[in-house]
Structure formats: structure tokens, C-alpha cells
Coordinates of C-alpha atoms in Angstrom, one line a residue:
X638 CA -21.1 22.0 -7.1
X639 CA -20.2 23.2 -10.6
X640 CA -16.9 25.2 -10.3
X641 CA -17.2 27.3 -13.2
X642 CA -20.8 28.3 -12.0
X643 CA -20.3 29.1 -8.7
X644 CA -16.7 30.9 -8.6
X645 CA -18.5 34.5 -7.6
X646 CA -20.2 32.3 -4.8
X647 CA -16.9 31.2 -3.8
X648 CA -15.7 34.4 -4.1
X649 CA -18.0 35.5 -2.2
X650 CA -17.7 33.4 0.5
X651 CA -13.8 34.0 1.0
X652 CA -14.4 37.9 1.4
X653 CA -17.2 37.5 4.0
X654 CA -14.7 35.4 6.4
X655 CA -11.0 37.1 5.4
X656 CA -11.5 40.2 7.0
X657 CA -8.0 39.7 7.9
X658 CA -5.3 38.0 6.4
X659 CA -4.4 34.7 7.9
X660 CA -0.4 33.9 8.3
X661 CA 1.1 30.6 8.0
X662 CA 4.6 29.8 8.7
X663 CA 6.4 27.1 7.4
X664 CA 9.3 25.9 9.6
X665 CA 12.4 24.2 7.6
X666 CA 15.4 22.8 9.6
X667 CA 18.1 21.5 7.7
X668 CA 17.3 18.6 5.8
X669 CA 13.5 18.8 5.7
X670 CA 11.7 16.1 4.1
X671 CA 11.0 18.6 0.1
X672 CA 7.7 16.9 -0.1
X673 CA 6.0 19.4 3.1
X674 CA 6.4 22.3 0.5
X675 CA 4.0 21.1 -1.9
X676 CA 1.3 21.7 0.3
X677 CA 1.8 25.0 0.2
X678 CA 0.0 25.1 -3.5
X679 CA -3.2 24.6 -1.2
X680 CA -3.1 27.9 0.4
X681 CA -2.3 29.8 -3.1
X682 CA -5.1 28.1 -4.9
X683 CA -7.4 28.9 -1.7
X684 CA -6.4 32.4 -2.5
X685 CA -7.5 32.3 -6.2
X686 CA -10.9 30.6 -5.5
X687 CA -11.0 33.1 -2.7
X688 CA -10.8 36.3 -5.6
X689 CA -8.0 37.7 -2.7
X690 CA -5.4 36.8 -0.5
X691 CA -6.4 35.5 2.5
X692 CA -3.3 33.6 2.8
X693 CA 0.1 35.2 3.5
X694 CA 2.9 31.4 3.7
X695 CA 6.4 32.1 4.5
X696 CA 9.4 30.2 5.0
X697 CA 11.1 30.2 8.1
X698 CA 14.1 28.4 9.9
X699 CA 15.7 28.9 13.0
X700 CA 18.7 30.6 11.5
X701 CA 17.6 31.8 8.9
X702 CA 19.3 31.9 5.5
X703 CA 19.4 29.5 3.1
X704 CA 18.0 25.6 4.8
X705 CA 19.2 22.3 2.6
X706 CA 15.8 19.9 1.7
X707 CA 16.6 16.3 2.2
X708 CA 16.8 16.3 -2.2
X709 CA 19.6 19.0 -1.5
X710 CA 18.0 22.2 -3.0
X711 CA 17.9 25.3 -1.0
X712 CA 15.3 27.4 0.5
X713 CA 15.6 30.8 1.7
X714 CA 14.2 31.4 5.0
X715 CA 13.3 34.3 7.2
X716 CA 15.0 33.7 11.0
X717 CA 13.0 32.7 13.8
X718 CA 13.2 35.9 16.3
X719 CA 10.9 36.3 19.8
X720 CA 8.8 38.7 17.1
X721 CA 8.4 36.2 14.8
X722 CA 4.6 35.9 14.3
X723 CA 1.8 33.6 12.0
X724 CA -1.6 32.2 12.6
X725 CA -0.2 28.5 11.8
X726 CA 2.6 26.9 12.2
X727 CA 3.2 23.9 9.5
X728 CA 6.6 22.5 11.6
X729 CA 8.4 20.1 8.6
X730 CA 9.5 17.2 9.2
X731 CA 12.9 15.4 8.6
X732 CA 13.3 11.6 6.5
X733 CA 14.4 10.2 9.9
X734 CA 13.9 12.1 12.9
X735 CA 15.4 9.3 15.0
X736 CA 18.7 10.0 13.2
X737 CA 18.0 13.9 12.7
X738 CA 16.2 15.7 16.1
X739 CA 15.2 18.9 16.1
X740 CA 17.4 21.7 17.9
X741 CA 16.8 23.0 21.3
X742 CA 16.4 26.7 19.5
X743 CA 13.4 25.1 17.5
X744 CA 12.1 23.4 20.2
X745 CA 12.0 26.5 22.7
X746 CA 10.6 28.3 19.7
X747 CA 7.8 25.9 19.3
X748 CA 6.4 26.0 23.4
X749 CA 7.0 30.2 22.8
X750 CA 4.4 30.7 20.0
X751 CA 2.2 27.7 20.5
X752 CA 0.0 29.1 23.2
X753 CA -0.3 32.7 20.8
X754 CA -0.9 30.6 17.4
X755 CA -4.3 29.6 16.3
X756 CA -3.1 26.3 15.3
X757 CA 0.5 24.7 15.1
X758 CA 0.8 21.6 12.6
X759 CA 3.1 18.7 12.5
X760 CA 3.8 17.6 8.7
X761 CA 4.5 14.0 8.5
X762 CA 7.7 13.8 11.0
X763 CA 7.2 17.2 11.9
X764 CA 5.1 15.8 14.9
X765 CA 7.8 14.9 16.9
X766 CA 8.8 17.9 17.3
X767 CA 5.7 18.6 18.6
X768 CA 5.9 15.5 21.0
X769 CA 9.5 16.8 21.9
X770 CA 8.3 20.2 23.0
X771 CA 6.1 18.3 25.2
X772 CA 2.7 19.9 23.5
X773 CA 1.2 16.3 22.8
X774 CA 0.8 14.8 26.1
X775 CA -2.3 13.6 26.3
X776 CA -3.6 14.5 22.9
X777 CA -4.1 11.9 19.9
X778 CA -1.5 12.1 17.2
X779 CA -0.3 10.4 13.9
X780 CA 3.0 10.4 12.0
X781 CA 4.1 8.7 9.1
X782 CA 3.5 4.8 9.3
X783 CA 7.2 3.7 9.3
X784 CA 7.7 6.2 12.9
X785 CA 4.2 5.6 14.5
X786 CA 5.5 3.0 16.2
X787 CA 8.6 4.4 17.7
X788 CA 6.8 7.5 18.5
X789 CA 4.3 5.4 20.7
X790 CA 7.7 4.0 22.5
X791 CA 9.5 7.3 23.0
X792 CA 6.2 9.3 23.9
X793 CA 4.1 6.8 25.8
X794 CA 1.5 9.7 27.1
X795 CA 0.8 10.3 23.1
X796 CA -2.3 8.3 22.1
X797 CA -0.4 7.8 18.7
X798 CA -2.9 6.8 15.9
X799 CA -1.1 5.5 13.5
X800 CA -3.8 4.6 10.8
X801 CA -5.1 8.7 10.2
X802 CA -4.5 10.4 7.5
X803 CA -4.3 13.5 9.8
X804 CA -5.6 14.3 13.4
X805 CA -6.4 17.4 15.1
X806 CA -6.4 17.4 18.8
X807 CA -7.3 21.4 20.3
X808 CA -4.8 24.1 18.6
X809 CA -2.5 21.2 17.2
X810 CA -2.1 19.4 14.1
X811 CA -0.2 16.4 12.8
X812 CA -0.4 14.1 9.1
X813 CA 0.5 11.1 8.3
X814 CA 3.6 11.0 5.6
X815 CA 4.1 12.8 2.3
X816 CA 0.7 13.7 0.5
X817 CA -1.0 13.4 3.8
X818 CA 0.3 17.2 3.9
X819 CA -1.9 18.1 1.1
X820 CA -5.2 16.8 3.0
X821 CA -4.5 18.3 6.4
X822 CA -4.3 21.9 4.6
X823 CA -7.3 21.1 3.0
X824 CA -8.8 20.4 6.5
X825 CA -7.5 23.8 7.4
X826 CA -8.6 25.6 4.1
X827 CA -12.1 23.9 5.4
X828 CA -12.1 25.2 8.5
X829 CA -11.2 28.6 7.7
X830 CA -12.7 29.1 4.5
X831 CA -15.8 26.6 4.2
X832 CA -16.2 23.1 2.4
X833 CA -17.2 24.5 -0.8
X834 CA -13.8 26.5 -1.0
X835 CA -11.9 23.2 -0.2
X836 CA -13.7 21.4 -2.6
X837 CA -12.6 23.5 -5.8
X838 CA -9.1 24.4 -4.4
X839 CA -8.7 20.1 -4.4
X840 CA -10.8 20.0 -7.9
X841 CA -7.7 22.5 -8.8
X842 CA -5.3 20.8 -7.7
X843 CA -6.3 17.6 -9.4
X844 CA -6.9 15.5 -7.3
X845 CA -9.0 12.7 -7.4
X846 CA -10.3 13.5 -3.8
X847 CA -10.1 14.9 -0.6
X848 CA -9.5 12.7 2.0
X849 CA -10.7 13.3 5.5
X850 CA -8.7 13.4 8.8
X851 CA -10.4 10.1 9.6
X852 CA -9.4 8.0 6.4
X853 CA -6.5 5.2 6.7
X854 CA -3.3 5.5 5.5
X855 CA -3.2 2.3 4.3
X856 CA -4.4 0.9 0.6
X857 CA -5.6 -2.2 -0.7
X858 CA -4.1 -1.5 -4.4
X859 CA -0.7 -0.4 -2.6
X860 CA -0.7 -3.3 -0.9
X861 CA -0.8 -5.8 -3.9
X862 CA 1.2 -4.3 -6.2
X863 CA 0.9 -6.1 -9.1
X864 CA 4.0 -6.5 -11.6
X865 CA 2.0 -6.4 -14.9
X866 CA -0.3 -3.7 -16.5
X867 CA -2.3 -6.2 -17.3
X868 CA -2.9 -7.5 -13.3
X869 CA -3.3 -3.6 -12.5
X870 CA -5.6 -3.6 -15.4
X871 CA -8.2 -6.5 -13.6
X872 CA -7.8 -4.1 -10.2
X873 CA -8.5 -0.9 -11.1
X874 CA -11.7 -2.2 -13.6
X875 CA -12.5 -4.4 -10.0
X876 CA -12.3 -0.9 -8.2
X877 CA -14.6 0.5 -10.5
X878 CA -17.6 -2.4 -10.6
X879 CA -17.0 -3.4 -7.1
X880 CA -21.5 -3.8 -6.4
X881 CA -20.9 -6.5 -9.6
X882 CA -19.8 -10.2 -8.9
X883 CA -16.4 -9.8 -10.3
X884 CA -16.0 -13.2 -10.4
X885 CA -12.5 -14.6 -11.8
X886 CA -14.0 -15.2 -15.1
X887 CA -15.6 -11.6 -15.4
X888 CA -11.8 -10.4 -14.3
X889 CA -10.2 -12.9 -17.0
X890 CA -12.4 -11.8 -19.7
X891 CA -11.1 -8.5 -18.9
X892 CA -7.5 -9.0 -19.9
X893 CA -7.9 -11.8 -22.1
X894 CA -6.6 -14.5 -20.4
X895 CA -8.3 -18.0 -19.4
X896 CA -9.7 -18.3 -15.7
X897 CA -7.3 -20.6 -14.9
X898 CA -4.6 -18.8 -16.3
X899 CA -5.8 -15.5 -14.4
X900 CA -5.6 -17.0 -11.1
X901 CA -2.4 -18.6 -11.3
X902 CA -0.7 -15.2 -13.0
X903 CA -3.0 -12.8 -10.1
X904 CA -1.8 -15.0 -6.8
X905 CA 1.8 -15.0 -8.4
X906 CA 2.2 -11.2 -8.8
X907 CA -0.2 -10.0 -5.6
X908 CA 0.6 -12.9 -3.0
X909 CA -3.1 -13.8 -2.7
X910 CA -6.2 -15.3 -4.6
X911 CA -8.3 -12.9 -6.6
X912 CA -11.8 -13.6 -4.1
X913 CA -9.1 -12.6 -1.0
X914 CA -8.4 -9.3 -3.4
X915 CA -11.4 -8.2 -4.1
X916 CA -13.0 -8.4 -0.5
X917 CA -9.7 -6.4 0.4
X918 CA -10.7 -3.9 -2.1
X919 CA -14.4 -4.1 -1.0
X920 CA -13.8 -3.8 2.2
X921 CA -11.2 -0.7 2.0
X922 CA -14.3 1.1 -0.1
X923 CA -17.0 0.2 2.8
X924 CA -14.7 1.2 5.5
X925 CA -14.8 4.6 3.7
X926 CA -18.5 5.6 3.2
X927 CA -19.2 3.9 6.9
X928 CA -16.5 6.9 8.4
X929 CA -17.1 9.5 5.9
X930 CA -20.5 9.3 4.4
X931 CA -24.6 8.5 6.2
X932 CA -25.8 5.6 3.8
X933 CA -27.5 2.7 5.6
X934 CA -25.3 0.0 6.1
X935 CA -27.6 -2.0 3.4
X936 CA -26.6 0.7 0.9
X937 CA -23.1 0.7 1.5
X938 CA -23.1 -3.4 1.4
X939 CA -24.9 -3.0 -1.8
X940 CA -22.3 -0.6 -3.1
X941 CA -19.4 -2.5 -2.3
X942 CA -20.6 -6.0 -2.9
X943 CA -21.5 -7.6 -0.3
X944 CA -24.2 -10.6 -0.1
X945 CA -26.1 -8.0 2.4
X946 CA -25.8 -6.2 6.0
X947 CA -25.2 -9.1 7.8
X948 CA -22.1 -9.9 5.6
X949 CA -20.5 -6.4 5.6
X950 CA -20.5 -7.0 9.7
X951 CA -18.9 -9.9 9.5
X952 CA -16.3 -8.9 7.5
X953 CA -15.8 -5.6 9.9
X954 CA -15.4 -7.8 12.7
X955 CA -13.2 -10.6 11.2
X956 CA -11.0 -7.7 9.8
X957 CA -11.2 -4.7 12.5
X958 CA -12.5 -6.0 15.5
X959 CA -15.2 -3.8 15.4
X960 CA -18.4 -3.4 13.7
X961 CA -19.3 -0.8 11.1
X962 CA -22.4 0.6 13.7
X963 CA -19.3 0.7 16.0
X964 CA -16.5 2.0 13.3
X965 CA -19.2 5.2 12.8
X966 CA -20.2 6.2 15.6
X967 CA -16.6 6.3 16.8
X968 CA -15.3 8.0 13.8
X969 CA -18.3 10.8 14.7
X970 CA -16.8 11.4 17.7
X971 CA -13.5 12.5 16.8
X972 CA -13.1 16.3 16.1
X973 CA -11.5 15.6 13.5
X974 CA -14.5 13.0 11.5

């Protein structure tokens, strides 16, 4: 949809369903991880694809006052009271909430205004504080990667995701780590304010996409990290032409070295062979459009460059367990897809 175009659409759109303004309340305790606040920028550019303010976002803490970030600048707060009011709650999480709970006050907050709040989010560690107040049992959840684990030990009636970018589950919320936060207020701007809205408030906010609830956590060019421009070159043009052979001497060409000298440099900075990179990368892209889009399975193993159908499957299995009919049909049946 072209932005420029459509903005009166838009416009339009975010009049007919803000009759009233919608309230969210951002809950700090000391130390909070500075990264949550950023996500805030999604509400104010909802508002000015919206033409009005259907977003009111305030700070909040359970003393009120000025609350340290984890960075050590300071946020002034408004104090949590039995009045205290807002249509979501965005609780913030700490670096470590192993080493850093959250307060009985906060906690006795949280089960007050859950049941009248239309939603209550966890941001990345900010669901256990949800799991604390006991308002997870029974519901799936995600965290950031590094506590998914120990969350699983400490609340074993949580079915802990650890994989999800962000999960909903009823009236609750929680995201994965750091720009996971950014997403799951997309998701909300979404639900509230339609996918066209969500769209150009992401196209404003520059980024590249906006990636579901349902997308992993984890990436392929993360994972291999390559030491040189020129290694990170041969990925990111692999990325790009992924339906082409990419065979090493295709890559090689790329950044003007020799195949054999390719190899050896790729498998020294990445820990693995360039064929064993590229299905990674393949496979990361496939796993994508199999949750999030409704190609055939021969399209998307087209796309991504694999031999055929029968291939893509056999790469699911060998690398998930599960395959890609499978991975969709379950993805389709989370609220959250």
C-alpha cells in the first residue's frame, strides 16, 4: 500500500475505531532494562498515521518519582495508587530478574488491575512478573532466550515458548528480548487500529519489517557471525539470491577470492562449510513464509532453493522435527499466527 497515497485512508481508519482514547501504562521498577522505552515510539507514530491521538503512554512506578534504567538515566514516573487506571499494561523488565524480583507492591498491583485492563504485557523479563503474580498458569509464554529456560524451571505450569518473538495468550502479553518490544506493540497497534495502520507506523519507523508473534527469535546471520566485511559481504548477497545455486564459486566471485580460498576463509570465520550456511539461511527464510505467508510448499521451495517439495520436507524434518504441512497448520492455530 503506498503510504503517501493512502494517509487520508489511514486517517480514516484511525477515527472510525478511536472513539475513545486508549491508555497505556508503562511500569518501570528500579533498574528497568532502557531498551522497553523505545517501544513507545510505536504508539506515537500510530497516533500520527492515525491524524489524532488515540494513544495516551505514561510512565508509572510503584513509588513514583524518579526510577533509575539499568544504563543509569532517570525517568519520572506517576505512582501506582488503587486509582491508577490504563487499557494496557507494558510491565518492564529488569537485565536479570533472577538477581532483581519484582516487589510485593508491584506484584499485588499487577493481580489488582489485571482483571479491569484490556490487556497487560510482559516486555522481555517483564513476564515474570507476570508468572510471579501467578496470571500465567496455564497460558503459553515467552521471555528473552537467555531466561526461557529458568522460567520453565521456576514456573513449571507456564507452557514457556522460548522460540516466539511474542505470544498472546487471553488478556496477556509477553516478548521475547529487546526489539521483540517493538513487534509486540505492533501486534497491539494491529489489533486495535488495523494491519494497514501497523504497516506504515513500522514503514515509519524504519524498519525492515514487522515480524509476527509467531517468528523465531533466533537467526541464521546472527548465528555465524562472520569477522570480515568481506565474509558478511558473500551472506547478505546469499540472503538476497537465495532461489539461485549460490554455489562457492558464485559466492567467491563475489568478493574476489579463489574457491578454494573462499572456503577455507568462510569455515574459519563462521565454524561451518558454506553448503551447511546457506541451507541454514535457506531454511530460516522457508520456515518464514511456511508460518507467516499461503504459498504452496512448491513455491516456497522454489523461493528459497531447494531441489523441490520433497527436499524442503526433508530438511524440516531433519532440522525441526516436524514437517512444513505440520509447522503451518500449527502456527494457524495459535491466536497469536
Amino acid at each position: 500500500m503506498d503510504l503517501g497515497a493512502n494517509d487520508a485512508y489511514i486517517r480514516f481508519l484511525g477515527h472510525a475505531r478511536s472513539a475513545t482514547m486508549h491508555r497505556v501504562g508503562y511500569v518501570l521498577g528500579d533498574g528497568f532494562q532502557v531498551m522497553a522505552l523505545g517501544s513507545q515510539a510505536v504508539f506515537e507514530f500510530a497516533n500520527l498515521v492515525a491524524g489524532e491521538t488515540f494513544y495516551v503512554v505514561e510512565n508509572w512506578s510503584p513509588e513514583g518519582g524518579e526510577v533509575n534504567a539499568s544504563l543509569g538515566m532517570r525517568v519520572v514516573t506517576r505512582e501506582l495508587t488503587g486509582r491508577s487506571r490504563a487499557d494496557t499494561w507494558m510491565l518492564v523488565g529488569v537485565i536479570d530478574p533472577l538477581a532483581r524480583p519484582a516487589s510485593q507492591a508491584l506484584l499485588q498491583f499487577v493481580r489488582r488491575v489485571a482483571p479491569r485492563a484490556r490487556r497487560v504485557a510482559g516486555i522481555c523479563t517483564g513476564g515474570f512478573i507476570l508468572a510471579e503474580a501467578g496470571l500465567l498458569a496455564q497460558r503459553r509464554a515467552t521471555t528473552h532466550w537467555a531466561f526461557a529456560e529458568h522460567m520453565q524451571q521456576r514456573y513449571p505450569d507456564i507452557q514457556v515458548e522460548p522460540d516466539r518473538i511474542f505470544i498472546l495468550d487471553g488478556p496477556f502479553w509477553t516478548s521475547a528480548g529487546m526489539t521483540a518490544a517493538l513487534d509486540m506493540a505492533l501486534g497491539m497497534v494491529e489489533k486495535d487500529l488495523g494491519p494497514d495502520v501497523a504497516r506504515a507506523v513500522a514503514h515509519r519507523l524504519v524498519m525492515h519489517h514487522r515480524r509476527a508473534g509467531g517468528q523465531t527469535q533466533h537467526s541464521e546471520l546472527l548465528e555465524l557471525a562472520p569477522r570480515s566485511d568481506r565474509i558478511q559481504q558473500a551472506l547478505d548477497y546469499a540472503r538476497r539470491h537465495l532461489g539461485s545455486s549460490l554455489s562457492v564459486e558464485q559466492l567467491a566471485e563475489q568478493v574476489s577470492l579463489s574457491p578454494r580460498q573462499f572456503s577455507r576463509v568462510f569455515t574459519a570465520e563462521t565454524g561451518q562449510s558454506p553448503a551447511k550456511a546457506i541451507e541454514a539461511l535457506r531454511v530460516e527464510a522457508a520456515r518464514v513464509m511456511v508460518e507467516q505467508g499461503r504459498h504452496p510448499l512448491e513455491v516456497i521451495a522454489r523461493e528459497t532453493g531447494f531441489r523441490d517439495r520433497r527436499h524442503l520436507r526433508e530438511v524440516f524434518l531433519r532440522r525441526f522435527g516436524v514437517a512444513p504441512q505440520a509447522l503451518r497448520r500449527h502456527t494457524r492455530s495459535r491466536p497469536d499466527a
